[in-house]
Amino acid sequence: QVQLVESGGGLVQAGGSLRLSCAASGLTFSNYAMGWFRQAPGKEREFVAAIRESGEATYYADSVKGRFAISRDNAANKVSLRMNSVTPEDTAVYYCAARRGGTYYWTSTYDYWGQGTQVTVSS
């Protein structure tokens, strides 16, 4: 079955950096666009970043543009999210997700989800 496993979360100070990774298995990874979403306590899950199947295009939420970078390695079946200049507002559970089509920022268009990894930014 399809599995998406996130790693790399943890506690980081404001202004610091963190790199999240998502390992995919059970699917033809290069056929799927990938996305990162996050969910803070008491809030809805929100779009963070997305990348097209071959990595030729990337998309970002305005709140992270210029600070976060999404990348993928199709040979290794992995997608990563580099987080720079983090703030306490970036504290959330971060999820990676895979989709075959649809709008990149809608959660409903993603077919598979990971279990999430917690990122906590201290002030």
Coordinates of C-alpha atoms in Angstrom, one line a residue:
Q1 CA 0.0 0.0 0.0
V2 CA 1.0 3.6 -0.4
Q3 CA 3.0 5.1 2.5
L4 CA 4.2 8.6 3.0
V5 CA 6.5 9.0 6.0
E6 CA 7.6 12.4 7.2
S7 CA 10.7 13.1 9.3
G8 CA 12.8 16.0 10.5
G9 CA 10.4 17.8 12.7
G10 CA 11.4 19.0 16.1
L11 CA 12.0 22.1 18.3
V12 CA 13.8 25.0 16.7
Q13 CA 14.3 28.6 17.8
A14 CA 12.8 31.5 16.0
G15 CA 15.1 32.5 13.1
G16 CA 16.5 29.0 12.8
S17 CA 16.2 26.4 10.0
L18 CA 14.7 23.0 9.7
R19 CA 14.5 20.4 6.9
L20 CA 11.6 18.1 6.6
S21 CA 11.7 15.0 4.5
C22 CA 9.0 12.7 3.2
A23 CA 9.8 9.2 2.0
A24 CA 7.2 7.6 -0.4
S25 CA 6.6 4.0 -1.2
G26 CA 3.9 1.9 -2.9
L27 CA 3.4 4.3 -5.7
T28 CA 5.1 5.5 -8.9
F29 CA 6.5 8.6 -7.3
S30 CA 7.4 10.4 -10.5
N31 CA 3.7 10.3 -11.5
Y32 CA 2.6 12.3 -8.5
A33 CA 2.8 15.9 -7.7
M34 CA 3.7 16.4 -4.1
G35 CA 2.6 19.0 -1.5
W36 CA 3.3 20.0 2.1
F37 CA 0.5 21.2 4.3
R38 CA 0.4 22.2 8.0
Q39 CA -2.1 22.3 10.8
A40 CA -1.8 24.3 13.9
P41 CA -3.9 23.6 17.0
G42 CA -7.5 24.8 16.6
K43 CA -6.9 25.7 12.9
E44 CA -7.7 24.1 9.6
R45 CA -5.1 22.3 7.6
E46 CA -3.5 24.8 5.2
F47 CA -1.4 24.6 2.1
V48 CA 2.4 25.3 2.4
A49 CA 4.1 24.3 -0.8
A50 CA 3.8 22.0 -3.8
I51 CA 6.0 20.7 -6.6
R52 CA 5.1 19.2 -9.9
E53 CA 5.9 15.7 -10.9
S54 CA 9.3 16.3 -12.4
G55 CA 10.0 19.3 -10.2
E56 CA 9.7 21.8 -13.0
A57 CA 7.4 24.0 -11.1
T58 CA 6.9 24.9 -7.4
Y59 CA 4.2 26.8 -5.6
Y60 CA 4.2 28.4 -2.2
A61 CA 1.7 30.0 0.3
D62 CA 2.3 33.7 0.7
S63 CA 3.2 33.2 4.3
V64 CA 6.2 31.0 3.5
K65 CA 7.3 32.4 0.2
G66 CA 11.0 33.4 0.3
R67 CA 11.6 31.4 3.5
F68 CA 10.7 27.8 2.6
A69 CA 11.9 25.7 -0.4
I70 CA 10.3 22.5 -1.6
S71 CA 12.4 20.0 -3.6
R72 CA 12.1 16.4 -4.7
D73 CA 14.4 13.5 -5.7
N74 CA 12.5 11.1 -7.9
A75 CA 15.3 8.6 -7.9
A76 CA 15.0 8.3 -4.1
N77 CA 11.2 8.7 -3.9
K78 CA 11.6 11.7 -1.5
V79 CA 10.3 15.2 -1.2
S80 CA 11.8 17.8 1.1
L81 CA 10.9 21.1 2.7
R82 CA 13.6 23.4 3.7
M83 CA 12.4 25.9 6.3
N84 CA 14.4 29.0 6.9
S85 CA 13.8 32.0 9.2
V86 CA 11.1 30.2 11.0
T87 CA 8.8 32.1 13.4
P88 CA 6.4 30.9 16.1
E89 CA 3.6 31.2 13.6
D90 CA 5.2 28.2 11.7
T91 CA 4.5 25.9 14.6
A92 CA 2.2 23.1 13.4
V93 CA 2.1 19.5 12.4
Y94 CA 3.4 19.3 8.9
Y95 CA 2.0 16.7 6.4
C96 CA 3.2 15.6 3.0
A97 CA 0.7 14.5 0.4
A98 CA 0.6 13.1 -3.1
R99 CA -1.8 13.9 -5.9
R100 CA -2.3 12.9 -9.6
G101 CA -4.2 16.0 -10.6
G102 CA -6.3 18.9 -9.4
T103 CA -5.5 22.2 -7.8
Y104 CA -2.3 22.2 -5.8
Y105 CA -3.5 24.1 -2.8
W106 CA -6.7 22.2 -2.1
T107 CA -6.5 19.4 0.4
S108 CA -9.3 17.5 -1.3
T109 CA -7.3 17.0 -4.5
Y110 CA -4.6 15.0 -2.7
D111 CA -4.9 11.2 -2.8
Y112 CA -2.4 10.1 -0.1
W113 CA -1.3 11.7 3.2
G114 CA 1.5 11.0 5.6
Q115 CA 1.0 10.9 9.4
G116 CA 2.6 14.3 10.0
T117 CA 5.6 15.6 11.9
Q118 CA 5.5 18.2 14.6
V119 CA 7.4 21.4 14.2
T120 CA 7.6 23.7 17.2
V121 CA 9.2 27.1 17.0
S122 CA 10.2 28.8 20.2
S123 CA 10.4 32.6 20.6

